[in-house]
Amino acid sequence: MTMPEAIDAVRQAFVGLAAEEFDLPPRQAFSDSRSLVMAVHHRPTKSTAVKVISVEVERDPVITGTVVYSHPDGQFVADAVPLTTLRTGAVVGVATDLLADEHASHLALLGAGAQAADQVRAVHAVRPLKKLVVFNRNAKKAEALLESLRDELPGTVMDTAANADEAVEDADVVCCATASTMPLFRCESLKERVHVNAIGSYRPVMRELPQELLATAGVVVVDQVEAALSEAGEIIRAVQSGVLRLESLVELGAALGNPPLREGRTVFKSVGVAVQDWAVARLKA
């Protein structure tokens, strides 16, 4: 399937989530979030997706696991790795299309791991890229990522950055895809009009975004408030410290139904929810 197909499927799934079409229990985490179980049931189609994954940050690939999609006519089993990178990219595509300036064309990508390529593909699908800058602590991985994407992005200027602040300073869109436990960049390094996606942190001890960004952003969108408050380290810290009001968080499904203004700095924070897995798996059913 193509990235635009996945983006459309995930967009409709979040609209359905806002319309209460899904039974979506909280994600189950074991062994300090090294083992995760995610399940969802779509009542209109009587279909269910269940994903079981193992996460080891020092391993390559970081994620291993299986997705089972079942519906009244049967079921299938899929490798969780490509499905997870695709559905995570797709939700970033949905958020970027919703929140980024319509003329955005310069992407800064922080992180060059397994999720990185689909982050680029997703942003490019909704905001064709003229420039891509990548920062990774291992510069060779950043260079290898760019080389792997050259044929897909003809005409796009590509470069690596020496640090995260340098990478983001002129970007229209920023994507964070790391396992960091500390903010990756300073808020003042960003342009006044920029959209920032963060998909790397999924545990309370992890965070990629500076609190100042969350405190001053025009809108902070999350995939699901309940999930963000239990798993997204930067959201948890910002709410607990009082720099981000809980009631100001907007769920993606609600934002799709009532789009916020595209102005100033906007943020999308995702920890990943099972409706994304369901949406992409359903395309293969």
Short mmCIF file of C-alpha atoms in Angstrom, two decimals:
data_model
loop_
_atom_site.label_atom_id
_atom_site.label_comp_id
_atom_site.label_asym_id
_atom_site.label_seq_id
_atom_site.Cartn_x
_atom_site.Cartn_y
_atom_site.Cartn_z
CA MET A 1 0.00 0.00 0.00
CA THR A 2 1.12 3.57 -0.52
CA MET A 3 1.69 6.21 2.12
CA PRO A 4 -1.18 8.39 0.82
CA GLU A 5 -3.51 5.38 1.17
CA ALA A 6 -2.32 4.81 4.72
CA ILE A 7 -2.74 8.49 5.58
CA ASP A 8 -6.32 8.49 4.31
CA ALA A 9 -7.11 5.30 6.23
CA VAL A 10 -5.65 6.63 9.49
CA ARG A 11 -7.44 9.97 9.04
CA GLN A 12 -10.80 8.22 8.72
CA ALA A 13 -10.00 6.00 11.71
CA PHE A 14 -9.45 9.04 13.94
CA VAL A 15 -12.70 10.55 12.70
CA GLY A 16 -14.33 7.27 13.68
CA LEU A 17 -12.62 7.34 17.07
CA ALA A 18 -14.07 10.80 17.72
CA ALA A 19 -17.48 9.44 16.70
CA GLU A 20 -17.11 6.66 19.32
CA GLU A 21 -17.10 3.83 16.79
CA PHE A 22 -14.27 1.99 18.57
CA ASP A 23 -13.76 0.08 21.78
CA LEU A 24 -10.21 1.11 22.67
CA PRO A 25 -8.81 -0.16 25.99
CA PRO A 26 -5.57 1.37 27.30
CA ARG A 27 -2.35 -0.12 26.00
CA GLN A 28 -0.92 -2.81 28.26
CA ALA A 29 2.76 -2.36 29.10
CA PHE A 30 5.00 -4.94 30.75
CA SER A 31 8.67 -5.10 31.79
CA ASP A 32 9.12 -1.31 31.89
CA SER A 33 7.34 -0.93 28.52
CA ARG A 34 9.61 -3.42 26.77
CA SER A 35 6.54 -5.53 25.95
CA LEU A 36 3.38 -3.83 24.71
CA VAL A 37 -0.07 -5.17 23.86
CA MET A 38 -2.52 -3.00 21.92
CA ALA A 39 -6.08 -3.98 20.99
CA VAL A 40 -9.05 -2.28 19.37
CA HIS A 41 -12.51 -3.31 18.16
CA HIS A 42 -14.46 -1.47 15.46
CA ARG A 43 -18.14 -1.96 16.18
CA PRO A 44 -19.56 -1.03 12.72
CA THR A 45 -17.47 -3.67 10.92
CA LYS A 46 -17.14 -6.11 13.86
CA SER A 47 -13.40 -6.18 13.21
CA THR A 48 -10.57 -6.34 15.71
CA ALA A 49 -6.83 -5.67 15.61
CA VAL A 50 -4.39 -6.86 18.26
CA LYS A 51 -0.67 -6.06 18.21
CA VAL A 52 1.95 -7.58 20.49
CA ILE A 53 5.44 -6.09 20.27
CA SER A 54 8.81 -6.23 21.96
CA VAL A 55 10.76 -2.96 22.21
CA GLU A 56 14.51 -2.89 22.81
CA VAL A 57 16.11 0.49 22.14
CA GLU A 58 19.60 -0.96 21.68
CA ARG A 59 18.43 -3.61 19.22
CA ASP A 60 18.15 -3.30 15.45
CA PRO A 61 15.28 -3.42 14.68
CA VAL A 62 14.07 -1.81 17.89
CA ILE A 63 10.58 -3.28 17.43
CA THR A 64 9.64 -6.90 16.75
CA GLY A 65 6.18 -8.38 16.96
CA THR A 66 2.95 -9.50 15.34
CA VAL A 67 -0.40 -7.99 14.39
CA VAL A 68 -3.56 -10.08 14.15
CA TYR A 69 -6.51 -8.58 12.29
CA SER A 70 -9.81 -10.44 12.51
CA HIS A 71 -13.20 -9.76 10.98
CA PRO A 72 -16.37 -11.81 10.32
CA ASP A 73 -14.95 -13.25 7.09
CA GLY A 74 -11.61 -14.38 8.51
CA GLN A 75 -8.30 -13.10 9.80
CA PHE A 76 -4.65 -12.60 8.89
CA VAL A 77 -1.37 -12.22 10.72
CA ALA A 78 1.23 -9.60 9.79
CA ASP A 79 4.74 -8.54 10.79
CA ALA A 80 4.37 -5.62 13.21
CA VAL A 81 7.55 -3.82 12.09
CA PRO A 82 6.55 -2.43 8.65
CA LEU A 83 2.97 -1.93 9.81
CA THR A 84 4.10 0.11 12.82
CA THR A 85 6.45 2.36 10.85
CA LEU A 86 3.76 2.89 8.19
CA ARG A 87 0.94 3.68 10.60
CA THR A 88 3.18 5.97 12.67
CA GLY A 89 4.23 7.80 9.54
CA ALA A 90 0.61 7.99 8.43
CA VAL A 91 -0.62 9.69 11.60
CA VAL A 92 2.17 12.25 11.24
CA GLY A 93 0.97 12.82 7.69
CA VAL A 94 -2.55 13.42 8.98
CA ALA A 95 -1.36 15.87 11.64
CA THR A 96 1.03 17.68 9.30
CA ASP A 97 -1.68 18.10 6.69
CA LEU A 98 -3.96 19.52 9.37
CA LEU A 99 -1.53 21.81 11.18
CA ALA A 100 1.43 22.76 8.94
CA ASP A 101 1.44 25.83 6.73
CA GLU A 102 0.03 24.94 3.32
CA HIS A 103 3.28 26.09 1.67
CA ALA A 104 5.58 24.19 4.05
CA SER A 105 8.42 22.49 2.15
CA HIS A 106 11.40 22.25 4.53
CA LEU A 107 11.52 19.29 6.92
CA ALA A 108 13.94 18.77 9.80
CA LEU A 109 14.08 15.17 10.97
CA LEU A 110 15.63 14.35 14.35
CA GLY A 111 16.49 10.67 14.48
CA ALA A 112 17.47 8.21 11.75
CA GLY A 113 16.19 4.94 13.15
CA ALA A 114 13.58 2.52 11.85
CA GLN A 115 10.73 5.07 12.02
CA ALA A 116 12.61 7.80 10.17
CA ALA A 117 12.03 6.97 6.50
CA ASP A 118 8.26 6.74 6.85
CA GLN A 119 8.23 10.04 8.74
CA VAL A 120 9.80 11.65 5.68
CA ARG A 121 7.49 9.85 3.26
CA ALA A 122 4.42 10.92 5.21
CA VAL A 123 5.35 14.61 5.37
CA HIS A 124 6.33 14.56 1.70
CA ALA A 125 2.94 13.05 0.81
CA VAL A 126 1.07 16.06 2.23
CA ARG A 127 3.71 18.83 1.88
CA PRO A 128 6.06 18.11 -1.05
CA LEU A 129 9.57 18.68 0.21
CA LYS A 130 12.11 21.03 -1.30
CA LYS A 131 14.59 20.54 1.55
CA LEU A 132 15.28 17.78 4.08
CA VAL A 133 17.78 18.12 6.93
CA VAL A 134 18.52 15.17 9.23
CA PHE A 135 20.28 15.09 12.57
CA ASN A 136 21.25 11.87 14.28
CA ARG A 137 23.84 11.29 17.00
CA ASN A 138 25.42 8.76 14.66
CA ALA A 139 26.10 10.91 11.59
CA LYS A 140 26.68 7.88 9.38
CA LYS A 141 23.12 6.72 10.02
CA ALA A 142 21.80 10.13 8.98
CA GLU A 143 23.85 10.00 5.77
CA ALA A 144 22.68 6.45 5.04
CA LEU A 145 19.05 7.48 5.52
CA LEU A 146 19.39 10.36 3.07
CA GLU A 147 21.07 8.10 0.52
CA SER A 148 18.22 5.59 0.80
CA LEU A 149 15.64 8.32 0.10
CA ARG A 150 17.32 10.05 -2.84
CA ASP A 151 15.44 8.17 -5.54
CA GLU A 152 12.11 8.85 -3.81
CA LEU A 153 12.74 12.58 -3.44
CA PRO A 154 14.18 13.80 -6.74
CA GLY A 155 14.89 17.51 -6.66
CA THR A 156 14.83 17.70 -2.86
CA VAL A 157 17.91 19.29 -1.33
CA MET A 158 19.23 16.96 1.38
CA ASP A 159 21.74 17.58 4.13
CA THR A 160 22.78 16.53 7.62
CA ALA A 161 23.14 18.85 10.59
CA ALA A 162 25.79 18.99 13.29
CA ASN A 163 23.19 19.25 16.06
CA ALA A 164 19.44 19.38 16.59
CA ASP A 165 19.24 23.16 17.03
CA GLU A 166 21.01 23.68 13.72
CA ALA A 167 18.68 21.19 12.05
CA VAL A 168 15.43 22.87 13.14
CA GLU A 169 16.36 26.55 12.79
CA ASP A 170 14.86 27.14 9.32
CA ALA A 171 12.40 24.24 9.15
CA ASP A 172 8.71 24.57 8.37
CA VAL A 173 8.04 21.10 9.80
CA VAL A 174 10.02 19.20 12.46
CA CYS A 175 9.71 15.47 13.10
CA CYS A 176 11.18 13.94 16.26
CA ALA A 177 11.68 10.18 16.17
CA THR A 178 14.13 9.34 18.95
CA ALA A 179 14.32 7.54 22.28
CA SER A 180 15.52 10.66 24.08
CA THR A 181 14.88 11.34 27.76
CA MET A 182 15.80 15.02 27.39
CA PRO A 183 14.44 17.75 25.08
CA LEU A 184 16.19 17.58 21.71
CA PHE A 185 16.37 21.31 20.91
CA ARG A 186 15.81 24.76 22.37
CA CYS A 187 12.46 26.39 21.68
CA GLU A 188 14.18 29.60 20.53
CA SER A 189 15.84 27.63 17.70
CA LEU A 190 12.46 27.23 16.00
CA LYS A 191 10.88 29.65 13.56
CA GLU A 192 7.84 31.54 14.78
CA ARG A 193 5.70 29.58 12.30
CA VAL A 194 6.52 25.90 12.46
CA HIS A 195 4.74 22.60 13.00
CA VAL A 196 6.41 20.01 15.25
CA ASN A 197 5.61 16.29 15.35
CA ALA A 198 6.95 14.07 18.15
CA ILE A 199 6.49 10.31 17.97
CA GLY A 200 9.54 8.92 19.78
CA SER A 201 8.66 9.02 23.48
CA TYR A 202 6.18 6.44 24.74
CA ARG A 203 7.17 6.21 28.43
CA PRO A 204 6.84 8.85 31.19
CA VAL A 205 10.64 9.09 31.53
CA MET A 206 11.09 9.94 27.85
CA ARG A 207 10.69 13.34 26.24
CA GLU A 208 11.72 15.04 23.01
CA LEU A 209 10.10 18.47 23.26
CA PRO A 210 11.07 21.46 25.43
CA GLN A 211 8.45 22.61 27.94
CA GLU A 212 8.61 26.14 26.57
CA LEU A 213 7.30 24.90 23.23
CA LEU A 214 4.33 23.18 24.87
CA ALA A 215 3.69 26.26 27.02
CA THR A 216 3.65 28.69 24.10
CA ALA A 217 2.31 26.65 21.17
CA GLY A 218 -0.88 27.87 19.57
CA VAL A 219 -2.31 24.34 19.77
CA VAL A 220 -1.11 21.02 21.14
CA VAL A 221 -2.79 18.03 19.52
CA VAL A 222 -2.46 14.46 20.83
CA ASP A 223 -3.67 11.18 19.42
CA GLN A 224 -5.64 10.46 22.61
CA VAL A 225 -5.59 12.45 25.85
CA GLU A 226 -5.79 9.37 28.09
CA ALA A 227 -2.83 7.75 26.34
CA ALA A 228 -0.77 10.95 26.37
CA LEU A 229 -1.30 11.50 30.09
CA SER A 230 -0.11 7.99 30.92
CA GLU A 231 2.76 7.61 28.43
CA ALA A 232 3.98 10.88 26.89
CA GLY A 233 6.77 12.17 29.14
CA GLU A 234 6.79 15.72 27.81
CA ILE A 235 2.99 16.07 28.13
CA ILE A 236 2.97 14.60 31.64
CA ARG A 237 5.73 16.95 32.83
CA ALA A 238 4.15 20.01 31.21
CA VAL A 239 0.72 19.34 32.72
CA GLN A 240 2.10 18.50 36.18
CA SER A 241 4.25 21.65 36.23
CA GLY A 242 1.32 23.81 35.17
CA VAL A 243 2.85 25.17 31.95
CA LEU A 244 0.26 23.26 29.88
CA ARG A 245 -3.39 23.21 30.84
CA LEU A 246 -5.00 19.78 30.58
CA GLU A 247 -8.13 21.26 29.04
CA SER A 248 -6.07 22.82 26.25
CA LEU A 249 -5.05 19.43 24.83
CA VAL A 250 -6.94 18.60 21.65
CA GLU A 251 -7.43 15.06 20.40
CA LEU A 252 -6.64 14.47 16.74
CA GLY A 253 -10.10 13.19 15.88
CA ALA A 254 -11.72 16.31 17.36
CA ALA A 255 -9.22 18.56 15.57
CA LEU A 256 -10.09 16.91 12.24
CA GLY A 257 -13.74 17.77 12.82
CA ASN A 258 -12.98 21.32 13.93
CA PRO A 259 -9.61 22.33 12.44
CA PRO A 260 -7.55 24.79 14.54
CA LEU A 261 -5.91 27.83 13.03
CA ARG A 262 -2.65 27.22 11.19
CA GLU A 263 -0.59 29.91 12.84
CA GLY A 264 2.35 30.25 15.18
CA ARG A 265 3.93 27.07 16.52
CA THR A 266 1.78 23.96 16.47
CA VAL A 267 2.53 20.58 18.04
CA PHE A 268 1.38 17.02 17.48
CA LYS A 269 2.42 14.48 20.12
CA SER A 270 1.69 10.82 19.45
CA VAL A 271 2.34 7.75 21.56
CA GLY A 272 0.47 5.58 19.07
CA VAL A 273 -2.97 4.04 19.55
CA ALA A 274 -4.40 0.81 18.21
CA VAL A 275 -6.86 2.46 15.81
CA GLN A 276 -3.83 3.25 13.64
CA ASP A 277 -2.89 -0.43 13.47
CA TRP A 278 -6.50 -1.33 12.70
CA ALA A 279 -6.71 1.27 9.93
CA VAL A 280 -3.60 0.06 8.09
CA ALA A 281 -4.33 -3.63 8.66
CA ARG A 282 -7.84 -3.18 7.27
CA LEU A 283 -6.37 -1.98 3.98
CA LYS A 284 -4.79 -5.42 3.57
CA ALA A 285 -7.87 -7.35 4.61
#
